[in-house]
Coordinates of C-alpha atoms and ligand atoms in Angstrom, one line a residue:
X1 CA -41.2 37.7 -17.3
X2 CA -41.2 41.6 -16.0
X3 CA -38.4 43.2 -15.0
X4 CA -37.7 45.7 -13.1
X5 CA -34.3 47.5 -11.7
X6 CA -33.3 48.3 -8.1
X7 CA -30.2 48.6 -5.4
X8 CA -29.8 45.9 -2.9
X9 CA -27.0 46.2 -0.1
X10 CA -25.3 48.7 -3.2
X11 CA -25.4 46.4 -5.6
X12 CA -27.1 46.8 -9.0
X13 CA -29.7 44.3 -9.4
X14 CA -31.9 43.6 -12.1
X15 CA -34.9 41.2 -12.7
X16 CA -37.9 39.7 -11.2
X17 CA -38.3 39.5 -7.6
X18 CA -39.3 35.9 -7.4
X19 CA -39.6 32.7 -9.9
X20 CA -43.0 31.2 -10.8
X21 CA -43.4 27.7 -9.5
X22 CA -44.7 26.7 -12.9
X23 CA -41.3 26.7 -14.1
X24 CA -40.3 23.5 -11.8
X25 CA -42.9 21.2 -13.6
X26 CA -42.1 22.6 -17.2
X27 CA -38.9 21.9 -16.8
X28 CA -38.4 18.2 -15.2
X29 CA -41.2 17.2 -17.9
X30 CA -38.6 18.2 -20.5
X31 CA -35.9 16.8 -18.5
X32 CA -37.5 13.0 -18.8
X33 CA -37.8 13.4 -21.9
X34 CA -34.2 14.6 -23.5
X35 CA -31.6 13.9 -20.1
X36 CA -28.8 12.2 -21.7
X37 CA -27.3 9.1 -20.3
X38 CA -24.4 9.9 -17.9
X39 CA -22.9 7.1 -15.7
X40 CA -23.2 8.9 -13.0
X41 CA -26.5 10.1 -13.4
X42 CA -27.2 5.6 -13.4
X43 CA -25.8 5.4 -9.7
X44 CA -25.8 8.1 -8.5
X45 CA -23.6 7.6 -4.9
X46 CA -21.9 10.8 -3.0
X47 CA -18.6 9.6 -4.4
X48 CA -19.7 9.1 -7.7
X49 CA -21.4 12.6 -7.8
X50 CA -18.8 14.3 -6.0
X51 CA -16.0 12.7 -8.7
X52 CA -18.2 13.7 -11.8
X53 CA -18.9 17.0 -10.4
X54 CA -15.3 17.9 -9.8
X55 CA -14.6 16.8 -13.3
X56 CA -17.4 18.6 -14.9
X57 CA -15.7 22.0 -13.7
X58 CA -14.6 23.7 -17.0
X59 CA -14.9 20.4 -18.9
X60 CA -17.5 19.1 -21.1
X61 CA -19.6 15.6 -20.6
X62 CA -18.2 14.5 -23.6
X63 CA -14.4 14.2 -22.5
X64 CA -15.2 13.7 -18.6
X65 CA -17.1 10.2 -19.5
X66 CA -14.2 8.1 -20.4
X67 CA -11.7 9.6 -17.3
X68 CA -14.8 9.0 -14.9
X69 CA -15.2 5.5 -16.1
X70 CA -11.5 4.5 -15.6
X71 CA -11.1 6.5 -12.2
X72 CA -14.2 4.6 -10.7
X73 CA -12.6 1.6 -12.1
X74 CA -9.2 2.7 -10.6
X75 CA -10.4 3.9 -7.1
X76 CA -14.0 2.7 -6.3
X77 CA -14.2 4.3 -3.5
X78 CA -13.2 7.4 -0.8
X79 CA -10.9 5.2 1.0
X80 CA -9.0 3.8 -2.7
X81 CA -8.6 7.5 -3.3
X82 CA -6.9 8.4 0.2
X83 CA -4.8 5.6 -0.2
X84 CA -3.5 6.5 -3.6
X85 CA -0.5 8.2 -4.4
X86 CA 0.1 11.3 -5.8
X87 CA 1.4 10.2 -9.3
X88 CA -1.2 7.7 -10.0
X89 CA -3.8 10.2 -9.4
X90 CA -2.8 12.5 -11.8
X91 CA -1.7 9.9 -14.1
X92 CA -5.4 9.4 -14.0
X93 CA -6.0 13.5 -14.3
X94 CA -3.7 13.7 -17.4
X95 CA -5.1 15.9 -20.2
X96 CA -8.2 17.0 -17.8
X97 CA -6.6 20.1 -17.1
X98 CA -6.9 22.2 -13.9
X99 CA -4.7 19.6 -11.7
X100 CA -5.4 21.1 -8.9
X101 CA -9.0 19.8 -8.7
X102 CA -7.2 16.0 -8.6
X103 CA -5.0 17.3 -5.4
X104 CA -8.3 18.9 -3.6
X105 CA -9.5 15.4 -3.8
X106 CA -7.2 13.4 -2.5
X107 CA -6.9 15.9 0.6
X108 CA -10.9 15.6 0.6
X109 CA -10.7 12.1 0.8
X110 CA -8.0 11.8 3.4
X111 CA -10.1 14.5 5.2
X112 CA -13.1 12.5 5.1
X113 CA -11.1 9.0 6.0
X114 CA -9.7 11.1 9.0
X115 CA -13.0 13.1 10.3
X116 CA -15.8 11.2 9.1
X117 CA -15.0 8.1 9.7
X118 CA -14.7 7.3 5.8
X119 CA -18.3 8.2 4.7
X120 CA -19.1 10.7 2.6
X121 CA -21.2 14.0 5.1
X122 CA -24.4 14.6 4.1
X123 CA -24.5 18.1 5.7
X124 CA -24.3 21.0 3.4
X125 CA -21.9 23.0 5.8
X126 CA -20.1 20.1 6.1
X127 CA -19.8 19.0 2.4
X128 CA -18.8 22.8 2.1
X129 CA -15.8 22.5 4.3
X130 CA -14.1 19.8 1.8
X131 CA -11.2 21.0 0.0
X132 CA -12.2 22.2 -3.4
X133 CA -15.5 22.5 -2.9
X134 CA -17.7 25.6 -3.3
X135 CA -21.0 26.8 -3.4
X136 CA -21.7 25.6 -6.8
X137 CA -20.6 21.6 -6.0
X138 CA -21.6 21.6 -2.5
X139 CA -25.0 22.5 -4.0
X140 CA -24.9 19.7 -6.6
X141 CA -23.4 17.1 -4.2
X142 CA -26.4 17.9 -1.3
X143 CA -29.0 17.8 -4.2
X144 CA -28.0 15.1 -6.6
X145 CA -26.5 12.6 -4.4
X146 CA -28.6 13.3 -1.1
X147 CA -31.6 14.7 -2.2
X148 CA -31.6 17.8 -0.2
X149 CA -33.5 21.0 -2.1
X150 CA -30.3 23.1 -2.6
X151 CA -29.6 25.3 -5.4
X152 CA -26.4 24.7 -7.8
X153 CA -25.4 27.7 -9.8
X154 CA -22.8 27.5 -12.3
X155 CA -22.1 29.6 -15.3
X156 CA -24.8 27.8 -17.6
X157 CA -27.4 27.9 -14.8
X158 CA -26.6 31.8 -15.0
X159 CA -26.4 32.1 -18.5
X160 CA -30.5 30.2 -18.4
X161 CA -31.4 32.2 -15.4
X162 CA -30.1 35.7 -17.2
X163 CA -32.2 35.0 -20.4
X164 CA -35.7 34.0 -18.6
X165 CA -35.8 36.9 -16.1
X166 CA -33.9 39.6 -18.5
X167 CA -31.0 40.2 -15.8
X168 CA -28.7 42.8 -17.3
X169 CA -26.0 42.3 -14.4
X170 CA -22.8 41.4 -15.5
X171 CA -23.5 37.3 -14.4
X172 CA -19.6 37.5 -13.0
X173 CA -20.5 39.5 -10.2
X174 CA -20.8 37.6 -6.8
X175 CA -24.2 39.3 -5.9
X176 CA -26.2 38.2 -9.3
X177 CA -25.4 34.4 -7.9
X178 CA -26.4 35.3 -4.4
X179 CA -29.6 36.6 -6.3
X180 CA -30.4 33.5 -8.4
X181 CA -30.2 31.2 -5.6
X182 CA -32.2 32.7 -3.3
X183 CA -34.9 33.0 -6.6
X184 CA -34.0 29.2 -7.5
X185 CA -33.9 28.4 -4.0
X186 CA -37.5 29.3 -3.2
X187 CA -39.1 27.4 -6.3
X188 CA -36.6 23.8 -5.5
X189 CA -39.2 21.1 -5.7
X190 CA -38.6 18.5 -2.3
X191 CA -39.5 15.7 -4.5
X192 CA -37.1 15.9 -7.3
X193 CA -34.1 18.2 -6.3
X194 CA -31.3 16.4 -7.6
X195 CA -33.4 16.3 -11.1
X196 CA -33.9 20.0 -10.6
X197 CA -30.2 20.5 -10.6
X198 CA -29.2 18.2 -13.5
X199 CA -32.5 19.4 -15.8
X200 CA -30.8 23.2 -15.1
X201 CA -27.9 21.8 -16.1
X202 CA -29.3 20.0 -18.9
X203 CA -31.4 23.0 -20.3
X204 CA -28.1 25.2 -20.4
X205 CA -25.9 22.5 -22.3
X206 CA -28.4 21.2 -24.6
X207 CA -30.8 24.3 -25.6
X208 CA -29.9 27.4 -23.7
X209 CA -26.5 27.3 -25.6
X210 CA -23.8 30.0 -25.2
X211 CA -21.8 31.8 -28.2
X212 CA -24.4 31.5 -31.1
X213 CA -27.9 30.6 -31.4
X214 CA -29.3 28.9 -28.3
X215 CA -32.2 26.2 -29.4
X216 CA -35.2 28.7 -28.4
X217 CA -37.9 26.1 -30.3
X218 CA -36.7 23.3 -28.1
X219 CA -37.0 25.1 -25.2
X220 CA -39.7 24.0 -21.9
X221 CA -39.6 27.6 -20.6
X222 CA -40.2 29.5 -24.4
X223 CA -43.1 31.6 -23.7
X224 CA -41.6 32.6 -20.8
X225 CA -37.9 33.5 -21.4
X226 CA -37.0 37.4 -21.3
X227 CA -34.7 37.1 -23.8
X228 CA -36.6 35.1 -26.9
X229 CA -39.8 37.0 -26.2
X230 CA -37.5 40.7 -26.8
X231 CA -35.3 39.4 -28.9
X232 CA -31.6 39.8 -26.8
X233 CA -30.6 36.2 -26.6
X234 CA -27.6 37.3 -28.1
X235 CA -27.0 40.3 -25.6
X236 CA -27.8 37.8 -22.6
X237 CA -25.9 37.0 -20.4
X238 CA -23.5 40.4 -19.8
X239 CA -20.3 39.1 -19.3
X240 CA -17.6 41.2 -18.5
X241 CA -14.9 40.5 -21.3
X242 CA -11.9 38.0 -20.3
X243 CA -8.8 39.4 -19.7
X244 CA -5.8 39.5 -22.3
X245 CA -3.7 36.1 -21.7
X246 CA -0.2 36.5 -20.9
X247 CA 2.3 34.7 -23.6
X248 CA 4.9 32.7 -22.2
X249 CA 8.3 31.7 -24.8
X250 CA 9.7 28.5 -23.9
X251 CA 12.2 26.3 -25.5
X252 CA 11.5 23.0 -24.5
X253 CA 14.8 20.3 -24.8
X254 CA 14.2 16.8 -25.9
X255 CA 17.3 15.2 -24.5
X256 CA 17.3 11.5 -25.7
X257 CA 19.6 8.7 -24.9
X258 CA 18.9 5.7 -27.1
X259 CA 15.2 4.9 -26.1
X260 CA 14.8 7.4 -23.3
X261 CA 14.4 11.0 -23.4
X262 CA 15.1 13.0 -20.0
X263 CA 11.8 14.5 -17.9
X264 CA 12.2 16.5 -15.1
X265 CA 9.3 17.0 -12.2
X266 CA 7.2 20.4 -11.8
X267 CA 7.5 21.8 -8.9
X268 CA 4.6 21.3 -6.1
X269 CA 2.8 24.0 -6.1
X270 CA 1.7 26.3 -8.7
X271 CA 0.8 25.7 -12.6
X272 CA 0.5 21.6 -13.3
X273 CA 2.4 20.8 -9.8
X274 CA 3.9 17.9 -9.9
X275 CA 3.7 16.6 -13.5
X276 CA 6.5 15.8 -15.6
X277 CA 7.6 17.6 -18.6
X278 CA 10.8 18.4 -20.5
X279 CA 14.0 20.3 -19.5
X280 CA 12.7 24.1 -20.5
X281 CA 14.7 27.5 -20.8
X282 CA 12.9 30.5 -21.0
X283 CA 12.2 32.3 -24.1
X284 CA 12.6 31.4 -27.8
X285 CA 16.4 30.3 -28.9
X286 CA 18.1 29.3 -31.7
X287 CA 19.7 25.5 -32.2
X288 CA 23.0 26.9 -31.7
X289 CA 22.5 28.8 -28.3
X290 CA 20.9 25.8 -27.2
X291 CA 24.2 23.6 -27.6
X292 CA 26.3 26.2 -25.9
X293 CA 23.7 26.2 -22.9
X294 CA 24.2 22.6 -22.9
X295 CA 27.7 22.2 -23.1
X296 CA 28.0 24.8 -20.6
X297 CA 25.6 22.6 -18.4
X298 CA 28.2 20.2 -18.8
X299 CA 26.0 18.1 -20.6
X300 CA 27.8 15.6 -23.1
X301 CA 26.4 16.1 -26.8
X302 CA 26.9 13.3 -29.5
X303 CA 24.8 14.4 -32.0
X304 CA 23.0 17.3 -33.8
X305 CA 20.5 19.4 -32.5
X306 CA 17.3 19.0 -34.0
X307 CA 14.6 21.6 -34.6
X308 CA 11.2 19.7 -33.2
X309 CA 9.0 23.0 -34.7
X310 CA 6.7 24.9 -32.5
X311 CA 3.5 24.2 -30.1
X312 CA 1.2 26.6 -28.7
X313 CA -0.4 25.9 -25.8
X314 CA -3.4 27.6 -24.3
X315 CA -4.3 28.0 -20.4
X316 CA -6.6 29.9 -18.9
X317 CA -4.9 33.1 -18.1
X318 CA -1.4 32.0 -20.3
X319 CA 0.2 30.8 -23.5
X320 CA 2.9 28.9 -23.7
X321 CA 4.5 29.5 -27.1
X322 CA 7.0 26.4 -27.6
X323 CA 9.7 25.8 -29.5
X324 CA 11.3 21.9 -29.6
X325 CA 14.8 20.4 -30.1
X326 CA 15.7 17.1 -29.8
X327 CA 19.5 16.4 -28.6
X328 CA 21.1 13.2 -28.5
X329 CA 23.3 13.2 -25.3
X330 CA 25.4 10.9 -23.5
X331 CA 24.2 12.4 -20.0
X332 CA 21.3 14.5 -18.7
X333 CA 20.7 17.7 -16.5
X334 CA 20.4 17.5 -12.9
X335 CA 17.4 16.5 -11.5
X336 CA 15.8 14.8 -14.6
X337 CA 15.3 10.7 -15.2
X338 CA 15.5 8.9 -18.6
X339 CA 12.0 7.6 -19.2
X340 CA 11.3 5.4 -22.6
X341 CA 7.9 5.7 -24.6
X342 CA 6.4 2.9 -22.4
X343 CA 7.0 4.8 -19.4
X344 CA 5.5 8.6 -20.5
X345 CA 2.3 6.4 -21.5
X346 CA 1.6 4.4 -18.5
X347 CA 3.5 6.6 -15.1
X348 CA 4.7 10.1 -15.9
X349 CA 1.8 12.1 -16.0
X350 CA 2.7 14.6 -18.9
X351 CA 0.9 18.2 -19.9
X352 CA -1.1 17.9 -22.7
X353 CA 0.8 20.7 -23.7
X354 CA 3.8 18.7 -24.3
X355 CA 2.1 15.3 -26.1
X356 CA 3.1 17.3 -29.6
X357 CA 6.8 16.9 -28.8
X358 CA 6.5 13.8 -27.9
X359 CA 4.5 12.8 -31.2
X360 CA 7.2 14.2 -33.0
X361 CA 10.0 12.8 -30.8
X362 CA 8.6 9.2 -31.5
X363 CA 7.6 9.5 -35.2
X364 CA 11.5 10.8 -35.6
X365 CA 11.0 13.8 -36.5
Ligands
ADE1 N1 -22.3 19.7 -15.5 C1 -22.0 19.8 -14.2 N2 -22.7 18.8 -13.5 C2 -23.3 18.1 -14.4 C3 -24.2 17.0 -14.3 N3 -24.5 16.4 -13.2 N4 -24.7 16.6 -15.5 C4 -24.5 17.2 -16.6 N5 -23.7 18.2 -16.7 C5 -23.1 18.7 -15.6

């Protein structure tokens, strides 16, 4: 595919000006023949696509199948999910990550309950007005779930669009994503868009792979892509590095009264609102300042304090480097609740980041 450089509204853009139609064909050809099976590509409803959408951000097919299945089980439908409460729907979200996509979708479905009468909209602008849903979903709700020929670009459909046209543009930068959905948005085929979205989809998890070498033999669009026919598929996509994590010391306290250890709520907004997790004092201490914190706190010790070892934890943007102790007491810190093994399974929703202290709490470590 030529290339060619220019400036549009100040913006460095790079690439062709258009997208041959061949390229819709060529790829929903190869998209019958290697689509994986996905529930929700079986029945594919609005709420169904909107649920597996939402999961999908930042989280492979893999690991969303199993927490799709039970949620559909769960909450079959928009009004089950606006009637829900809070816990139970992150119960349900625990070990997904990003929380905050569960929350969006409750107020989404209360949203809808309230001001569309309980059905899910059909119009774009209006699927666009949900909470939690941008460009990208509202593109792959209108498509896959309504048939309508828009354009869903994510950072694999990028990543495939960068290699065939030889885009140069750091693929972070709003304007390259303005670019490829007006290119995409011209070829969408009326007959099959939903298909279109998913193969693009498809292409970018299955051959068009990221960090190594992508599957250029397998590939429906080889004698077209930029990058295999120059040789850069390793220097395409430009992406702007990540920025440096912050690390975060914790010491995370393990307070335990016969079966029951002591959890304490996150507050509601900000990282993992609302979850449950173990009294925590900021940076790294030692077993003995940690018993004078406690006895200080008033907080009646009757046995030794024992090291738990260390966790990492990686977020997006932030460690959490942990270190564990685990204190017998007679009482427990303000605002926490005793909760036994039984009970951190089946109702506290817990970080992930935390399951290694409890592994260790319950193996007797
Ligand atoms: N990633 C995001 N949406 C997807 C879908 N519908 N199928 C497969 N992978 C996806």
């Amino acid at each position: 595919m030529a290339t060619n450089s220019s400036k549009r509204g100040g913006h460095p853009t790079s690439g062709p000006a258009a997208l041959p139609p061949e390229l819709v064909p060529e790829l929903l050809d190869w998209y019958d023949a290697h689509r994986r099976k996905m529930p929700w590509r079986e029945q594919s409803t609005p709420y169904r696509v909107w649920i597996s959408e939402i999961m999908l951000q930042q989280t492979r097919v893999e690991t969303v199948i199993p927490y799709f299945e039970r949620f559909m089980e769960k909450l079959p439908d928009i009004a089950a999910l606006a009637a829900a409460d809070e816990e139970t729907l992150l119960k349900l979200w625990e070990g997904l990550g990003y929380y905050r996509r569960v929350r969006h979708l409750h107020q989404a479905a209360r949203l809808i309950a309230d001001a569309h009468g309980g059905i899910f909209p059909s119009d774009h602008a209006a699927i666009l007005n949900l909470p939690g849903i941008g460009a990208y979903t509202a593109g792959a709700i209108a498509s896959i779930a309504f048939g309508q020929p828009v354009p869903a670009v994510d950072g694999n459909v990028l990543r495939v669009l960068a290699r065939l046209t030889g885009a140069t543009d750091d693929i972070a930068a709003p304007p390259v994503k303005v670019r490829f959905t007006g290119l995409l948005q011209a070829i969408y085929p009326a007959g099959r868009p939903g298909d279109f979205t998913q193969s693009l989809m498809e292409l970018g998890a299955l051959v068009c792979l990221p960090n190594g070498e992508p599957k250029c033999a397998d590939c429906p669009w080889h004698d077209r892509c930029f990058a295999r026919r120059h040789g850069c598929t390793a220097t395409l996509p430009v992406k702007a590095p990540p920025r440096p994590r912050r690390v975060v010391e914790r010491t995370v306290l393990l307070l335990c009264r016969l079966d029951a250890v002591a959890l304490v709520k996150r507050p509601a907004h900000g990282l993992l609102a609302g979850l449950w997790e173990f009294p925590t004092l900021e940076g790294k201490m030692e077993p003995d300042a940690v018993r004078r914190h406690l006895e200080k706190e008033g907080i009646a010790i009757t046995g030794d304090v024992r090291v738990l070892g260390e966790a990492a934890h990686i977020f997006s943007h932030l460690e959490w480097h942990m270190t564990g102790f685990r204190v017998e007491c007679a009482s427990r810190l303000p605002g926490c609740q005793w909760a036994t093994p039984l009970e951190i399974e089946k109702v506290y929703p817990l970080p992930t980041a935390l399951k290694a202290f409890v592994r260790r709490w319950l193996a007797g470590t």
